mmCIF file of C-alpha atoms in Angstrom:
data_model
loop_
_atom_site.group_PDB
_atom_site.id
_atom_site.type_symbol
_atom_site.label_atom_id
_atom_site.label_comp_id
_atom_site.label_asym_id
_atom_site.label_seq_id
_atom_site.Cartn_x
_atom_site.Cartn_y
_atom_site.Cartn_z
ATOM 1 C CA UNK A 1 -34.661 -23.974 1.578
ATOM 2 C CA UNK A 2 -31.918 -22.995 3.959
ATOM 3 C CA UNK A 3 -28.138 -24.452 3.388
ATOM 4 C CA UNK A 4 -26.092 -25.537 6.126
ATOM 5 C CA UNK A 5 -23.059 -25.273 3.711
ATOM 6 C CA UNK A 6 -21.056 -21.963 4.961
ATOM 7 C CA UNK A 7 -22.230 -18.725 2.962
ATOM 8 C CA UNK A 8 -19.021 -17.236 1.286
ATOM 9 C CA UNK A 9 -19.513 -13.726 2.321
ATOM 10 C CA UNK A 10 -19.673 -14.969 5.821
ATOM 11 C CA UNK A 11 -17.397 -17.398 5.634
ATOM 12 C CA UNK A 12 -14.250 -14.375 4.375
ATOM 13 C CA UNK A 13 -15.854 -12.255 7.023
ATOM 14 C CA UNK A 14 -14.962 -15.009 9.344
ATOM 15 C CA UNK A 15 -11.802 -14.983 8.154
ATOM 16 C CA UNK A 16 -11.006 -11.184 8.655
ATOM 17 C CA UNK A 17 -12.556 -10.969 12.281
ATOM 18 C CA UNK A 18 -9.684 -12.349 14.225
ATOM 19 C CA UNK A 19 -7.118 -9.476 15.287
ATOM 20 C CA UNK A 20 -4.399 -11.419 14.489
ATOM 21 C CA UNK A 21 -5.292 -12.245 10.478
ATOM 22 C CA UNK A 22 -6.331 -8.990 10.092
ATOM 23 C CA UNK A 23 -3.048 -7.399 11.235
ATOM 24 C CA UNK A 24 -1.292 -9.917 9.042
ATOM 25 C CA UNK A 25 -3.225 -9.162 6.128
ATOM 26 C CA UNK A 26 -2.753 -5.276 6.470
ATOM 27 C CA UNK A 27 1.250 -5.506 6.881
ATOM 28 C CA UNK A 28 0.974 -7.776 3.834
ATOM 29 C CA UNK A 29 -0.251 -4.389 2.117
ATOM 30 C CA UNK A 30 3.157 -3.215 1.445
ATOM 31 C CA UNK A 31 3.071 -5.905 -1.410
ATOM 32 C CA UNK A 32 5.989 -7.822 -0.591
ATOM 33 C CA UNK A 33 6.302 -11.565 1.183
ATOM 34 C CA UNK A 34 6.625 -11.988 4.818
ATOM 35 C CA UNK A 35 8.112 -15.075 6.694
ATOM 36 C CA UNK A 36 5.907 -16.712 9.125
ATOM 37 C CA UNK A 37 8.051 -15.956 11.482
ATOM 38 C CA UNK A 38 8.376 -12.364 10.568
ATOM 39 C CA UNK A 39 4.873 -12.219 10.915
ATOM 40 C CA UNK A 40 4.308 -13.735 14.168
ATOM 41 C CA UNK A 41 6.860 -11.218 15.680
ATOM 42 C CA UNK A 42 5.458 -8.105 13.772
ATOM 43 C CA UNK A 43 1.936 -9.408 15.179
ATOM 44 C CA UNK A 44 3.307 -10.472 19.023
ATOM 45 C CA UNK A 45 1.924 -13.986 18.279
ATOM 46 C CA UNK A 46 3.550 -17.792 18.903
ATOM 47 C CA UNK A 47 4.605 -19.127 15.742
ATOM 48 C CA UNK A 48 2.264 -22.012 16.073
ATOM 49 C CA UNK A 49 -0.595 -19.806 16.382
ATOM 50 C CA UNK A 50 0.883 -16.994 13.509
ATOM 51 C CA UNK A 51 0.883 -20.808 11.369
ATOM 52 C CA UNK A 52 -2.333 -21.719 12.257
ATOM 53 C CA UNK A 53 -3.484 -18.375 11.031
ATOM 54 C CA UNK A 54 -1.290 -18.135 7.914
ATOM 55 C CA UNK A 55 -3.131 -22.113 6.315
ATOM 56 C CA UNK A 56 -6.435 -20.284 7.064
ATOM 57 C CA UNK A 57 -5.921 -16.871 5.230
ATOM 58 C CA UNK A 58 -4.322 -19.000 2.358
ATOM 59 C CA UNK A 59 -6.803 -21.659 2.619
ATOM 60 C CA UNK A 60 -9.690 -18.548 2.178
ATOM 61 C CA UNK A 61 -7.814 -17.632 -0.727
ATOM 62 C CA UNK A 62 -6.233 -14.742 0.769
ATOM 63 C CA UNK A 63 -2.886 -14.928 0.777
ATOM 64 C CA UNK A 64 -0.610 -16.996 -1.719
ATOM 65 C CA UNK A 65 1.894 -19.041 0.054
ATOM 66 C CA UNK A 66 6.126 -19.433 -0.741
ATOM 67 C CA UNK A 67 8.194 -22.360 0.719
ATOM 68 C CA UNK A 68 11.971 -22.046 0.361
ATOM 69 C CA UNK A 69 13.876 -24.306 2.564
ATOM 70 C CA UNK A 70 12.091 -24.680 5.908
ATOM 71 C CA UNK A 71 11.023 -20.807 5.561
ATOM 72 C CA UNK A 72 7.760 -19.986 4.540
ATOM 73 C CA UNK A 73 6.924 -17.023 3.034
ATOM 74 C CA UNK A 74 3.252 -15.533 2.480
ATOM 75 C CA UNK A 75 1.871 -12.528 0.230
ATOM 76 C CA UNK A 76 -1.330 -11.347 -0.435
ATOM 77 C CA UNK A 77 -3.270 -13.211 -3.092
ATOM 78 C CA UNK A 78 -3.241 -10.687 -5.949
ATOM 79 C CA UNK A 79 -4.176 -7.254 -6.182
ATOM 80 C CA UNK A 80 -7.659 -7.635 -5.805
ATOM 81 C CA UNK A 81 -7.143 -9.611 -2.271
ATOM 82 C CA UNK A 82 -5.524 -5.602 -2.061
ATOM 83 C CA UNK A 83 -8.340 -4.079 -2.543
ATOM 84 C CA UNK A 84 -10.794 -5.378 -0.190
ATOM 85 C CA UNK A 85 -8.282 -5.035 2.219
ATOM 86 C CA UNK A 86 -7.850 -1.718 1.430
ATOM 87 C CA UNK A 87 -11.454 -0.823 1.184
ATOM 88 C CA UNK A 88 -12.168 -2.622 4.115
ATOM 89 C CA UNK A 89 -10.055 -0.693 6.552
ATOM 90 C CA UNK A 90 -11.090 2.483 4.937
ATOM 91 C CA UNK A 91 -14.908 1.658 6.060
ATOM 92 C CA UNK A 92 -13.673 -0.128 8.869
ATOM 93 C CA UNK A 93 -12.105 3.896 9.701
ATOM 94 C CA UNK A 94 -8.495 2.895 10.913
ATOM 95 C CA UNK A 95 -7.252 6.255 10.828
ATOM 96 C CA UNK A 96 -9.657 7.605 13.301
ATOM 97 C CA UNK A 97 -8.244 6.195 16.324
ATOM 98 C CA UNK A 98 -6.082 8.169 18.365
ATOM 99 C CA UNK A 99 -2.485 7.162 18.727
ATOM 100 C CA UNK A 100 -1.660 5.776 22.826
ATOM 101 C CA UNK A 101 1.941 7.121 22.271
ATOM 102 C CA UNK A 102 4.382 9.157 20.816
ATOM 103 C CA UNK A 103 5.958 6.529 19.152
ATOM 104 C CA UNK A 104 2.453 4.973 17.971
ATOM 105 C CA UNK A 105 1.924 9.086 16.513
ATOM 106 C CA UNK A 106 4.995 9.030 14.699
ATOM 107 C CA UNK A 107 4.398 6.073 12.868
ATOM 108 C CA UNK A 108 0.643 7.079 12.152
ATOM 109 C CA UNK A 109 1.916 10.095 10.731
ATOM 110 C CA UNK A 110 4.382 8.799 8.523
ATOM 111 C CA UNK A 111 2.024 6.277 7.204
ATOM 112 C CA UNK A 112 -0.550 9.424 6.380
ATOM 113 C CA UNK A 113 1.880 11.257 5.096
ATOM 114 C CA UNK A 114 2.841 8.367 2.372
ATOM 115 C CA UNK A 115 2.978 4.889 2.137
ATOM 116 C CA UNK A 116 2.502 2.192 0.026
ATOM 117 C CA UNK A 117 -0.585 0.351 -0.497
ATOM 118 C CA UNK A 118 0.271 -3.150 -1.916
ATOM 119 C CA UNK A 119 2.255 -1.782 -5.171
ATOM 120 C CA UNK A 120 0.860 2.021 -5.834
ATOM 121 C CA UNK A 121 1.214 5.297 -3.537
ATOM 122 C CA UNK A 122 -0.790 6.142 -0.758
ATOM 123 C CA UNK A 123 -1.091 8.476 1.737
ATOM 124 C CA UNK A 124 -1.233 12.584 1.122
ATOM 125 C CA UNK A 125 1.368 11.942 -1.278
ATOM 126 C CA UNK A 126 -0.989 9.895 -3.247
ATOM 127 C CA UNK A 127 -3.806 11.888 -3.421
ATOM 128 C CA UNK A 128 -1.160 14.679 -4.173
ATOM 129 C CA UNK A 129 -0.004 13.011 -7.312
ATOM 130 C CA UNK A 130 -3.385 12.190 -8.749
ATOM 131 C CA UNK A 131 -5.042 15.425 -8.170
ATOM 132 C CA UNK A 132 -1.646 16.778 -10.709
ATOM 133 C CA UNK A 133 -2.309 14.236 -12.891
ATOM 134 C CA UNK A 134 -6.406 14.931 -12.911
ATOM 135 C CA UNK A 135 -5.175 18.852 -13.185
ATOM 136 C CA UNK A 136 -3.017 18.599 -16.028
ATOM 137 C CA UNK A 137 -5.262 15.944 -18.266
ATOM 138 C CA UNK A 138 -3.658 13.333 -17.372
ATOM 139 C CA UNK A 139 -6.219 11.269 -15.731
ATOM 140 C CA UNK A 140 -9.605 11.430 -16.453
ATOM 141 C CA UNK A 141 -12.382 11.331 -13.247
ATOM 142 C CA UNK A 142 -15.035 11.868 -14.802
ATOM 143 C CA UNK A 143 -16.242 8.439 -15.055
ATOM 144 C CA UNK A 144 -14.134 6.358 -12.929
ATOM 145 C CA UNK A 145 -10.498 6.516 -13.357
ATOM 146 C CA UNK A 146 -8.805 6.658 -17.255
ATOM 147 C CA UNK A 147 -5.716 7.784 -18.610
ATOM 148 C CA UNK A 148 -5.771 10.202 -21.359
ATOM 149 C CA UNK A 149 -4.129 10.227 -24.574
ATOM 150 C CA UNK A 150 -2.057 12.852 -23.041
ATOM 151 C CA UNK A 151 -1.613 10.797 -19.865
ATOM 152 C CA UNK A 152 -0.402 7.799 -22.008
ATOM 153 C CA UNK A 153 2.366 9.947 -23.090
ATOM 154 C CA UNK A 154 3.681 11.089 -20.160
ATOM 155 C CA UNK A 155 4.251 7.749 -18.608
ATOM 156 C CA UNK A 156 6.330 6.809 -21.629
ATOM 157 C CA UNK A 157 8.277 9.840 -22.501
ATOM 158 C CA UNK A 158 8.244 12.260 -19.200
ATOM 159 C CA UNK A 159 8.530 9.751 -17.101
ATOM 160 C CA UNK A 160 10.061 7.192 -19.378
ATOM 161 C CA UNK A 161 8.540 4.533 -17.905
ATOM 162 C CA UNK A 162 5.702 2.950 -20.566
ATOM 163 C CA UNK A 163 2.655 1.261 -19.678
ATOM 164 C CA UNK A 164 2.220 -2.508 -20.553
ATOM 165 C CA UNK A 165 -0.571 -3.470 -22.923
ATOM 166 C CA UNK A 166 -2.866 -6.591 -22.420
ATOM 167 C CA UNK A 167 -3.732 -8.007 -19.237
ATOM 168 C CA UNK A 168 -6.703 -7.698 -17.307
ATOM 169 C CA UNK A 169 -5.472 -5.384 -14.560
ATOM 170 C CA UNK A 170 -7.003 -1.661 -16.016
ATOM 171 C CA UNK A 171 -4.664 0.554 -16.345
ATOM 172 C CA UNK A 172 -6.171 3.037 -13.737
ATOM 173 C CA UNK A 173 -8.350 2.357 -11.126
ATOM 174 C CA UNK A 174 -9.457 4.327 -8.107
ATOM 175 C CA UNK A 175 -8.344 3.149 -4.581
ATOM 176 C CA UNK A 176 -10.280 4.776 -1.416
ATOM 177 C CA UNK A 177 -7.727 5.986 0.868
ATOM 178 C CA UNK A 178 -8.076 5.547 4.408
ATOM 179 C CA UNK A 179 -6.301 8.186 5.826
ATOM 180 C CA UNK A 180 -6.928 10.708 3.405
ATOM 181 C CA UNK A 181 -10.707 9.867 2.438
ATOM 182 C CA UNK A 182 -9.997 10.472 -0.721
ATOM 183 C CA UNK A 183 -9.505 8.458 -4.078
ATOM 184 C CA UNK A 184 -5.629 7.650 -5.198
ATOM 185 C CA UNK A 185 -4.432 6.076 -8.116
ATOM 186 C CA UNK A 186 -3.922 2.502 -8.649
ATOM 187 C CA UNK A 187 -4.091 -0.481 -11.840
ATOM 188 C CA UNK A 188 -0.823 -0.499 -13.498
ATOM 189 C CA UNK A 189 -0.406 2.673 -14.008
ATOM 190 C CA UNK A 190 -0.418 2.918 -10.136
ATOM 191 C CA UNK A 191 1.656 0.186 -9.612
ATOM 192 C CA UNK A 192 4.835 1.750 -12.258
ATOM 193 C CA UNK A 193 4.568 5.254 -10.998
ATOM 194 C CA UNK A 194 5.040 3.390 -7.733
ATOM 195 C CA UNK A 195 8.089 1.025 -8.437
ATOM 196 C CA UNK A 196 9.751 3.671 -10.720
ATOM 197 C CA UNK A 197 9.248 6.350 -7.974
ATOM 198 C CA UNK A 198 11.295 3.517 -5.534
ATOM 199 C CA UNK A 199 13.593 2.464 -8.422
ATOM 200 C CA UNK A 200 15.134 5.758 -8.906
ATOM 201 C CA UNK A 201 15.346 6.673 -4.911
ATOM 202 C CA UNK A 202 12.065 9.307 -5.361
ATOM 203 C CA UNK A 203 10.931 7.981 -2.558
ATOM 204 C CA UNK A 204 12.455 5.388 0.452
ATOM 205 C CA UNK A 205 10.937 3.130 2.547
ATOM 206 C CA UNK A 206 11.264 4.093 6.495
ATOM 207 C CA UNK A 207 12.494 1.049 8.065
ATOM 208 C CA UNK A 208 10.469 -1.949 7.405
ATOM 209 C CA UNK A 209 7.229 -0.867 7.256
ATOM 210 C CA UNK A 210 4.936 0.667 4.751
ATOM 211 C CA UNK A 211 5.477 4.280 5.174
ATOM 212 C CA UNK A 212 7.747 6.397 2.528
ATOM 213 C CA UNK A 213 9.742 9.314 2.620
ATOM 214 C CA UNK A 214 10.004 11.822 -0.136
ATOM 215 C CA UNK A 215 13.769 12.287 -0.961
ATOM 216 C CA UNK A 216 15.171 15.459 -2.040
ATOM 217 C CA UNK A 217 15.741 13.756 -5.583
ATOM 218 C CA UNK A 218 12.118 12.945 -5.078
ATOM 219 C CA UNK A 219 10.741 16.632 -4.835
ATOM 220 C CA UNK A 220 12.845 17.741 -7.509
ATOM 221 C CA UNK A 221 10.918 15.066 -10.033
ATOM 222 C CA UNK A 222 7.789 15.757 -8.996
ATOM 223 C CA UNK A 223 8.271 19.315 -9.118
ATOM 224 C CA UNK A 224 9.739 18.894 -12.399
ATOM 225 C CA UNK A 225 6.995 16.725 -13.548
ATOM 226 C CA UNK A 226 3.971 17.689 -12.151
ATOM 227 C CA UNK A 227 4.317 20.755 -10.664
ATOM 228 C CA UNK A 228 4.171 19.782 -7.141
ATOM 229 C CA UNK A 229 6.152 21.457 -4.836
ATOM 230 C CA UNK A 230 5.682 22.142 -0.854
ATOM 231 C CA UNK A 231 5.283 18.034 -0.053
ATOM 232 C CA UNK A 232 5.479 17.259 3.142
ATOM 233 C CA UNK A 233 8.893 15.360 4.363
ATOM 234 C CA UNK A 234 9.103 12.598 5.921
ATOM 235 C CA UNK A 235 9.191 12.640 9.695
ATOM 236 C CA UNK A 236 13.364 13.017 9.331
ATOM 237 C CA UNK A 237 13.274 15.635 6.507
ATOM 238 C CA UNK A 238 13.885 14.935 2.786
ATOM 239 C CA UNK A 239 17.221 13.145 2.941
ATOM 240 C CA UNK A 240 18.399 11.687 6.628
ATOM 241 C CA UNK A 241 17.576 8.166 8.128
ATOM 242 C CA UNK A 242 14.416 8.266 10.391
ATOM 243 C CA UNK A 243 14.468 8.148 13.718
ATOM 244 C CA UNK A 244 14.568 4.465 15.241
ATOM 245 C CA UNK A 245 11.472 4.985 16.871
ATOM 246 C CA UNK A 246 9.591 5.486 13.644
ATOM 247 C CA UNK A 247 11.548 3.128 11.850
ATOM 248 C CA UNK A 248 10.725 0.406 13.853
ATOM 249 C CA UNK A 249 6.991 1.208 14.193
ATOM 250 C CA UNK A 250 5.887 2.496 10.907
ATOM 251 C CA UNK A 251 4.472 -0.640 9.460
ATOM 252 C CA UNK A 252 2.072 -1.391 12.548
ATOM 253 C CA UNK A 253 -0.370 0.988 12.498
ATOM 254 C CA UNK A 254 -3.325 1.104 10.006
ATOM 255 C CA UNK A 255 -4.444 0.024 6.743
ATOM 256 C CA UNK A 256 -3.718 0.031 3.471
#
């Protein structure tokens, strides 16, 4: 017997083939809430049509909606919404295009180099930190992603930053990265190496956007902590502002 009632599969794949919700749900990767209006500017959209969008992705479940005032603000759903965006644009092969212009380069390259991806690391720098972690024992891959015993206790007392119990987010998880091809790491543990790595100026966002720069206090911890040394800076170097090309482009390109 065939239903006329709208498959789910093919009704979220409805949802994600219009240009203009997809490019709202990947800037919505950096994990933070957006104003409709915010949107519609990032995306070149009216804001009637950037609203019309916005009640369809949160109607689908897709994004979570925010009213304060007359503003409304939007944010991905949850970190599983993350995810299939994520994994999505990493089959879909967003990195493979090549950049039209300098300026559309830079800001590729900045996102590659690292970025965030909802509320974890992405981006060479990503993959860099979870191939230390793998290396020293830290993180298990043998079957999926785990944190050791070991791993545990560097979270709480080298990087003095401990891991919350309960919940049902796992603790590590691995994320496919789109530019790199590779697995990083995500779950909780993920998402506190990520805001402690922000919280104590490791890493800064470039302009708006998604893409990070490694500070110079940032390659000292990491050195310090995990060994890793020779990262790649940012496309200003480890310390400066970038330039305002990059800063204003860097979240428009790409995925998650």
């Amino acid at each position: 017997m065939t239903s006329t009632a709208p498959v789910p599969l093919a009704a979220l794949a409805a949802l994600l083939a219009d240009g203009t919700r997809a490019t709202f749900c990947l800037t919505l990767l950096d994990g933070r809430a957006w104003s409709a209006g915010e949107l519609a500017r990032h995306a070149g959209v009216a804001a009637s049509t950037a609203s019309e969008h916005l009640s369809q992705l949160v109607g689908g479940g897709l994004l979570a909606e925010e009213r304060q005032g007359r503003h409304r603000y939007v944010r991905l759903a949850g970190p599983e919404v993350a995810r299939l965006i994520e994994d999505l644009a990493a089959h879909a092969g967003l990195g493979a295009a090549r950049p039209a212009t300098l300026r559309a380069a830079s800001a590729a390259r900045a996102l590659a180099g690292a970025r965030t991806c909802y509320d974890h690391l992405a981006g060479r720098l990503g993959v860099a930190i979870t191939d230390a972690l793998t290396t020293r024992g830290l993180l298990r891959q043998d079957a999926g992603f785990a944190l050791s015993d070991e791993g545990l206790s560097w979270f709480a007392v080298e990087l003095g930053a401990p891991l919350p119990g309960g919940g049902r987010r796992p603790l590590a998880r691995p994320c496919l990265d789109w530019t790199e091809r590779r697995h990083h790491l995500a779950g909780t543990a993920g998402a506190v190496l990520c805001a402690t790595a922000l919280e104590r100026g490791w890493v800064g966002r470039i302009g708006s956007g998604r893409a990070l720069n490694v500070t110079r206090a940032g390659h000292e911890a990491l050195a310090r902590l995990l060994g890793l040394t020779g990262l790649e800076a940012g496309p200003d170097g480890p310390d400066g502002p970038a330039p305002r090309s990059v800063r204003a482009l860097s979240g428009r390109a790409g995925g998650g």
